[in-house]
Tab-separated table of C-alpha atoms in Angstrom:
chain	number	residue	atom	x	y	z
H	1125	MET	CA	-40.831	143.781	173.488
H	1126	THR	CA	-44.958	144.515	174.056
H	1127	LEU	CA	-46.793	141.700	174.062
H	1128	GLN	CA	-48.982	141.939	171.111
H	1129	LEU	CA	-52.455	140.452	170.177
H	1130	THR	CA	-51.883	139.506	166.051
H	1131	GLY	CA	-55.761	140.345	164.881
H	1132	ILE	CA	-59.487	138.860	165.039
H	1133	HIS	CA	-59.361	134.793	165.758
H	1134	HIS	CA	-62.917	134.041	165.219
H	1135	LEU	CA	-66.642	135.654	166.364
H	1136	THR	CA	-68.848	133.545	167.705
H	1137	ALA	CA	-72.746	134.429	166.961
H	1138	ILE	CA	-76.192	133.105	168.123
H	1139	THR	CA	-78.835	131.411	165.630
H	1140	ALA	CA	-82.099	129.716	166.404
H	1141	ASN	CA	-82.250	128.057	163.241
H	1142	ALA	CA	-79.220	126.037	162.613
H	1143	PRO	CA	-80.591	123.938	159.420
H	1144	GLU	CA	-80.953	127.022	157.909
H	1145	ASN	CA	-77.714	128.702	159.059
H	1146	LEU	CA	-75.718	126.004	157.803
H	1147	ARG	CA	-77.549	126.454	154.312
H	1148	PHE	CA	-76.873	130.234	154.505
H	1149	TYR	CA	-73.004	130.238	155.297
H	1150	THR	CA	-72.345	127.003	153.157
H	1151	GLN	CA	-74.559	127.723	150.014
H	1152	THR	CA	-75.387	131.500	149.925
H	1153	LEU	CA	-71.600	132.666	151.397
H	1154	GLY	CA	-69.713	129.704	150.295
H	1155	LEU	CA	-67.993	129.385	153.508
H	1156	ARG	CA	-66.362	125.936	154.725
H	1157	LEU	CA	-68.276	124.055	157.243
H	1158	VAL	CA	-64.968	123.118	159.164
H	1159	LYS	CA	-66.088	121.897	162.513
H	1160	LYS	CA	-69.323	120.554	163.609
H	1161	THR	CA	-69.350	119.905	167.411
H	1162	VAL	CA	-71.426	121.364	170.254
H	1163	ASN	CA	-71.200	124.184	172.850
H	1164	GLN	CA	-68.518	122.726	175.462
H	1165	ASP	CA	-70.685	124.315	178.602
H	1166	ASP	CA	-73.943	123.160	177.002
H	1167	THR	CA	-73.656	119.758	175.040
H	1168	SER	CA	-77.128	120.024	173.780
H	1169	ALA	CA	-76.595	122.828	171.341
H	1170	TYR	CA	-74.422	122.779	167.900
H	1171	HIS	CA	-71.485	124.814	167.711
H	1172	LEU	CA	-70.656	125.295	164.192
H	1173	PHE	CA	-67.704	126.631	162.545
H	1174	TYR	CA	-67.397	128.066	159.232
H	1175	ALA	CA	-64.093	129.689	157.963
H	1176	ASP	CA	-61.995	129.228	154.614
H	1177	GLY	CA	-60.506	126.244	152.571
H	1178	GLU	CA	-58.082	125.575	155.114
H	1179	ALA	CA	-59.437	126.565	158.523
H	1180	THR	CA	-57.081	129.409	159.239
H	1181	PRO	CA	-57.394	131.367	162.484
H	1182	GLY	CA	-59.040	134.388	161.367
H	1183	THR	CA	-61.178	133.295	159.388
H	1184	ASP	CA	-63.603	131.472	161.958
H	1185	LEU	CA	-67.492	132.545	161.883
H	1186	THR	CA	-69.027	130.340	164.315
H	1187	PHE	CA	-72.691	129.891	165.810
H	1188	PHE	CA	-74.232	128.522	168.930
H	1189	ASP	CA	-77.507	127.322	167.996
H	1190	TRP	CA	-80.074	128.268	170.886
H	1191	PRO	CA	-83.740	128.006	170.897
H	1192	VAL	CA	-84.042	131.847	171.667
H	1193	GLY	CA	-86.134	134.943	170.233
H	1194	PRO	CA	-84.541	137.736	168.323
H	1195	GLU	CA	-82.415	139.835	169.956
H	1196	ARG	CA	-82.955	143.800	170.583
H	1197	ARG	CA	-80.775	145.783	168.920
H	1198	GLY	CA	-78.862	148.111	170.700
H	1199	THR	CA	-75.196	149.090	172.317
H	1200	HIS	CA	-73.306	147.377	175.137
H	1201	SER	CA	-73.094	144.955	172.277
H	1202	ILE	CA	-70.801	143.622	168.976
H	1203	ALA	CA	-72.966	145.248	166.346
H	1204	ARG	CA	-71.698	144.178	163.014
H	1205	THR	CA	-69.112	141.509	161.989
H	1206	GLY	CA	-66.666	142.703	158.830
H	1207	LEU	CA	-65.740	140.102	156.268
H	1208	ARG	CA	-63.035	140.451	153.835
H	1209	VAL	CA	-62.822	139.958	150.114
H	1210	GLY	CA	-60.179	140.636	147.795
H	1211	SER	CA	-61.308	143.608	145.444
H	1212	LYS	CA	-63.939	146.150	144.467
H	1213	SER	CA	-65.202	143.979	141.642
H	1214	SER	CA	-66.251	141.157	144.299
H	1215	LEU	CA	-68.104	143.546	146.330
H	1216	ASP	CA	-70.332	144.245	142.937
H	1217	TRP	CA	-70.578	140.303	142.386
H	1218	TRP	CA	-71.761	140.068	145.663
H	1219	LYS	CA	-74.156	142.768	145.458
H	1220	ALA	CA	-75.496	141.502	142.858
H	1221	ARG	CA	-75.443	138.071	143.865
H	1222	PHE	CA	-77.446	139.467	147.023
H	1223	VAL	CA	-80.084	140.689	145.010
H	1224	GLU	CA	-80.423	137.703	142.867
H	1225	LEU	CA	-80.842	135.367	146.198
H	1226	GLY	CA	-83.170	138.094	148.146
H	1227	VAL	CA	-80.669	138.948	150.552
H	1228	LYS	CA	-81.250	142.197	152.504
H	1229	SER	CA	-78.176	144.273	151.366
H	1230	GLY	CA	-77.469	148.222	151.334
H	1231	ASP	CA	-75.202	149.775	148.677
H	1232	VAL	CA	-71.522	149.179	147.703
H	1233	ALA	CA	-69.971	152.433	149.776
H	1234	GLU	CA	-66.765	153.641	151.537
H	1235	ILE	CA	-66.823	153.237	155.289
H	1236	GLY	CA	-64.149	153.986	157.669
H	1237	GLY	CA	-61.688	154.072	154.401
H	1238	TYR	CA	-62.943	150.396	153.255
H	1239	ASP	CA	-65.092	149.787	149.897
H	1240	SER	CA	-68.086	148.096	151.884
H	1241	LEU	CA	-71.179	146.206	151.489
H	1242	ASP	CA	-73.685	146.046	154.333
H	1243	PHE	CA	-76.087	142.739	154.388
H	1244	GLU	CA	-78.286	141.003	156.982
H	1245	ASP	CA	-78.687	136.928	156.989
H	1246	ALA	CA	-82.204	136.005	157.586
H	1247	GLU	CA	-82.186	136.199	161.323
H	1248	GLY	CA	-80.979	139.839	160.942
H	1249	GLN	CA	-76.999	139.143	161.840
H	1250	ARG	CA	-75.304	142.071	160.652
H	1251	PHE	CA	-72.253	141.955	158.593
H	1252	ARG	CA	-70.011	144.400	156.139
H	1253	LEU	CA	-68.123	143.021	153.590
H	1254	ILE	CA	-65.077	144.907	152.927
H	1255	ASN	CA	-62.410	145.311	150.332
H	1256	ASP	CA	-58.917	144.242	151.911
H	1257	GLY	CA	-56.973	144.883	148.261
H	1258	GLY	CA	-55.851	141.171	148.642
H	1259	ALA	CA	-53.452	142.153	151.192
H	1260	GLU	CA	-53.978	139.230	153.189
H	1261	PRO	CA	-53.605	135.531	152.054
H	1262	SER	CA	-56.287	133.681	151.108
H	1263	TYR	CA	-57.143	130.016	151.131
H	1264	PRO	CA	-60.134	129.534	148.836
H	1265	TRP	CA	-62.469	126.140	148.975
H	1266	ASP	CA	-62.625	124.330	145.764
H	1267	ARG	CA	-66.084	123.048	146.950
H	1268	SER	CA	-67.418	126.037	147.545
H	1269	PRO	CA	-70.288	127.765	145.003
H	1270	VAL	CA	-68.322	130.705	145.191
H	1271	PRO	CA	-65.562	131.262	142.628
H	1272	ALA	CA	-62.205	131.426	144.180
H	1273	GLU	CA	-61.630	135.425	143.040
H	1274	HIS	CA	-64.711	136.282	145.228
H	1275	GLN	CA	-64.806	133.808	148.268
H	1276	ILE	CA	-64.720	135.553	151.445
H	1277	ARG	CA	-61.131	135.321	152.871
H	1278	GLY	CA	-61.581	136.018	156.670
H	1279	LEU	CA	-62.708	138.032	159.203
H	1280	GLY	CA	-62.557	141.671	159.001
H	1281	PRO	CA	-63.049	144.987	161.364
H	1282	ILE	CA	-65.423	143.958	164.348
H	1283	THR	CA	-67.923	146.912	165.395
H	1284	ILE	CA	-68.940	147.149	168.959
H	1285	SER	CA	-71.292	149.903	170.284
H	1286	VAL	CA	-70.709	151.458	173.680
H	1287	PRO	CA	-72.358	154.170	175.242
H	1288	ASP	CA	-69.240	156.114	176.481
H	1289	ILE	CA	-66.045	155.122	175.345
H	1290	THR	CA	-63.575	156.388	178.070
H	1291	ASN	CA	-63.224	153.357	180.145
H	1292	THR	CA	-62.997	150.904	176.958
H	1293	GLU	CA	-60.502	153.004	175.128
H	1294	ALA	CA	-58.576	152.440	178.469
H	1295	ILE	CA	-58.862	148.710	178.408
H	1296	LEU	CA	-58.219	148.602	174.608
H	1297	LEU	CA	-55.077	150.900	174.849
H	1298	ARG	CA	-53.233	150.388	178.302
H	1299	VAL	CA	-54.277	146.946	178.696
H	1300	MET	CA	-54.727	144.943	175.415
H	1301	ASN	CA	-51.981	147.181	173.617
H	1302	MET	CA	-54.049	148.823	171.090
H	1303	ARG	CA	-53.427	151.717	168.698
H	1304	HIS	CA	-56.117	154.662	167.864
H	1305	VAL	CA	-55.587	155.038	164.440
H	1306	ASN	CA	-58.768	156.385	162.775
H	1307	THR	CA	-61.853	158.181	163.771
H	1308	TYR	CA	-65.038	158.251	161.330
H	1309	GLN	CA	-68.781	158.899	161.093
H	1310	SER	CA	-71.088	155.946	161.438
H	1311	PRO	CA	-72.901	155.521	158.163
H	1312	ASP	CA	-76.306	155.518	160.219
H	1313	GLY	CA	-75.305	158.562	161.354
H	1314	ALA	CA	-75.768	157.531	164.849
H	1315	GLY	CA	-72.462	158.624	166.547
H	1316	HIS	CA	-68.996	158.570	165.729
H	1317	VAL	CA	-66.450	155.292	165.229
H	1318	HIS	CA	-63.326	154.657	166.605
H	1319	VAL	CA	-60.683	152.465	165.061
H	1320	PHE	CA	-58.394	150.515	167.224
H	1321	ALA	CA	-55.454	148.627	165.880
H	1322	MET	CA	-53.802	145.458	166.803
H	1323	GLY	CA	-50.051	143.422	165.336
H	1324	GLU	CA	-49.049	144.701	162.392
H	1325	GLY	CA	-52.549	146.443	161.576
H	1326	GLY	CA	-54.996	146.274	158.589
H	1327	PRO	CA	-58.601	145.317	158.023
H	1328	ALA	CA	-58.102	141.792	159.911
H	1329	ALA	CA	-56.706	143.359	162.713
H	1330	GLU	CA	-59.054	146.281	163.468
H	1331	LEU	CA	-61.640	146.741	166.151
H	1332	HIS	CA	-63.816	149.591	165.546
H	1333	VAL	CA	-65.984	151.290	168.491
H	1334	ALA	CA	-68.883	152.966	167.620
H	1335	VAL	CA	-70.006	155.507	170.709
H	1336	GLN	CA	-73.591	155.231	170.453
H	1337	PRO	CA	-75.310	157.163	174.194
H	1338	ASP	CA	-78.928	156.916	172.746
H	1339	LEU	CA	-79.272	153.385	171.838
H	1340	PRO	CA	-81.121	151.068	174.183
H	1341	VAL	CA	-79.408	148.387	175.657
H	1342	ALA	CA	-79.030	145.641	173.771
H	1343	ARG	CA	-80.555	141.993	174.585
H	1344	GLN	CA	-78.796	138.717	173.199
H	1345	GLY	CA	-80.878	136.538	171.002
H	1346	ALA	CA	-81.172	134.909	167.642
H	1347	GLY	CA	-79.278	137.498	165.403
H	1348	ALA	CA	-76.896	138.742	167.837
H	1349	VAL	CA	-73.384	138.189	168.609
H	1350	HIS	CA	-72.038	136.327	171.619
H	1351	HIS	CA	-68.480	137.216	171.612
H	1352	VAL	CA	-65.132	138.113	170.010
H	1353	ALA	CA	-62.420	136.653	170.247
H	1354	PHE	CA	-58.428	138.046	169.570
H	1355	ARG	CA	-55.522	136.142	168.341
H	1356	ALA	CA	-52.628	135.068	170.507
H	1357	PRO	CA	-50.105	132.974	168.442
H	1358	ASP	CA	-49.480	130.307	171.156
H	1359	VAL	CA	-49.824	129.048	174.668
H	1360	GLN	CA	-46.990	130.964	176.060
H	1361	GLN	CA	-48.481	134.395	174.604
H	1362	LEU	CA	-51.742	133.436	176.360
H	1363	HIS	CA	-50.234	132.593	179.794
H	1364	GLU	CA	-48.532	136.187	179.482
H	1365	TRP	CA	-51.921	137.529	178.778
H	1366	THR	CA	-53.556	135.675	181.732
H	1367	GLU	CA	-50.598	137.590	183.746
H	1368	ARG	CA	-51.064	141.006	182.137
H	1369	LEU	CA	-55.139	140.605	183.003
H	1370	LYS	CA	-54.228	140.067	186.868
H	1371	GLU	CA	-51.893	142.840	186.804
H	1372	PHE	CA	-54.291	145.174	186.012
H	1373	ARG	CA	-56.934	143.509	188.517
H	1374	MET	CA	-59.053	142.598	185.377
H	1375	PRO	CA	-61.902	139.577	185.902
H	1376	SER	CA	-61.244	136.818	183.892
H	1377	SER	CA	-62.130	132.771	183.523
H	1378	GLY	CA	-58.657	132.035	183.718
H	1379	GLU	CA	-57.535	129.499	180.679
H	1380	VAL	CA	-60.031	127.525	179.498
H	1381	GLU	CA	-59.071	124.428	177.393
H	1382	ARG	CA	-61.080	124.266	174.283
H	1383	TYR	CA	-58.872	121.412	172.488
H	1384	TYR	CA	-58.810	123.313	169.402
H	1385	PHE	CA	-57.270	125.985	170.795
H	1386	ARG	CA	-56.799	127.431	174.376
H	1387	SER	CA	-58.864	130.431	175.695
H	1388	LEU	CA	-59.125	133.053	178.349
H	1389	TYR	CA	-62.498	135.179	178.572
H	1390	PHE	CA	-63.018	138.887	180.062
H	1391	ARG	CA	-65.353	141.544	180.016
H	1392	GLU	CA	-64.638	145.013	178.488
H	1393	PRO	CA	-66.312	147.940	180.795
H	1394	ASN	CA	-69.258	147.912	178.993
H	1395	GLY	CA	-70.215	143.849	179.509
H	1396	ILE	CA	-68.589	142.962	175.875
H	1397	LEU	CA	-67.350	139.435	176.160
H	1398	PHE	CA	-64.077	139.244	174.896
H	1399	GLU	CA	-61.969	136.213	174.480
H	1400	ILE	CA	-58.157	135.791	173.621
H	1401	ALA	CA	-57.524	132.494	171.559
H	1402	THR	CA	-54.466	130.668	170.665
H	1403	ASP	CA	-54.018	130.116	166.940
H	1404	GLY	CA	-53.101	126.453	167.368
H	1405	PRO	CA	-53.564	123.477	167.576
H	1406	GLY	CA	-56.426	123.905	164.830
H	1407	PHE	CA	-59.332	121.984	163.617
H	1408	THR	CA	-57.079	119.093	162.138
H	1409	VAL	CA	-56.270	117.572	165.082
H	1410	ASP	CA	-59.110	115.285	164.935
H	1411	GLU	CA	-60.316	115.228	161.768
H	1412	PRO	CA	-57.904	115.056	158.363
H	1413	LEU	CA	-58.147	118.708	156.595
H	1414	ALA	CA	-59.794	116.868	153.186
H	1415	THR	CA	-63.190	116.071	155.923
H	1416	LEU	CA	-63.284	118.618	158.109
H	1417	GLY	CA	-66.745	119.027	159.240
H	1418	GLU	CA	-68.538	116.300	157.938
H	1419	GLY	CA	-68.981	114.412	161.418
H	1420	LEU	CA	-69.699	115.484	164.797
H	1421	SER	CA	-66.259	116.111	166.416
H	1422	LEU	CA	-66.212	116.266	170.105
H	1423	PRO	CA	-63.206	116.922	172.171
H	1424	PRO	CA	-61.650	114.049	174.185
H	1425	PHE	CA	-63.597	115.087	177.652
H	1426	LEU	CA	-67.123	114.468	175.977
H	1427	GLU	CA	-66.173	111.624	173.933
H	1428	SER	CA	-67.512	109.147	177.075
H	1429	LYS	CA	-70.851	111.127	176.205
H	1430	ARG	CA	-71.320	110.798	172.386
H	1431	ALA	CA	-74.224	108.911	172.116
H	1432	SER	CA	-76.238	110.716	174.276
H	1433	ILE	CA	-74.937	114.124	172.941
H	1434	GLU	CA	-75.997	112.876	169.880
H	1435	ALA	CA	-79.656	111.601	170.880
H	1436	GLY	CA	-80.312	115.184	172.184
H	1437	LEU	CA	-79.382	116.813	168.625
H	1438	LYS	CA	-81.594	118.087	165.858
H	1439	PRO	CA	-80.800	116.779	162.711
H	1440	LEU	CA	-78.935	119.583	160.344
H	1441	VAL	CA	-80.602	118.319	157.062
């Protein structure tokens, strides 16, 4: 049986304003803060995880809080993050909400085969709400300010921008076992977008690759995406992916224990950082489901440094 990724696991972006980030993603977007922890490689920075009501793999939108300037948009980057809702009427509801709250947004339109609504947060983080038709199960958060039927159900297609698709496509098809399933015109007119599916396919398991050779090279900063992670069901399959990268002589981080999941990092040929992460053990490994995100969680290997870590963090509220 061919080794398969099963979808998008999480996406990690960058904010320079953690308190405003927390307010926007929990109060405006209605997501649940499921883990308040620190960047394990830079413990001076928060790592905030937002997800659905049960912290389901494939719903995690996460942020590093770094004191950096705004990103410079361009290619060689992850350009837009898809978020799924369950119906066309939900897109109309969100458009009205964005108008009411002054959130920068476009109009509901068909993009790449999906009813979609583009919007941005205050730092210019780019998103696309898409109607998945209720195809995937959903686990609403009962304390969200957003009604259950309109809540964000998880991550949808992730769009990356590259100047040349040749080598990227080779990695996606030959190494990562994705399938090329569609091509469409970029809504801004800047090139074509190629759709690659993994696992059983569908919007929760698609990577969209926009070919945009005329754009400048992006520079990461606030409002940018740091990396995208793909789902491996368990540690055994992650081991198999580690060996597969070695077979193709792809440089990687080797497996990294993140406590809530186990990870493997590598860069595709245009320099975009990819991660493969296991579905488990998940965020309830150190907190009850009912109180996820309410305190500062640290993995065991950082617990002895809790006092100094807490002293170096800014208040979130």
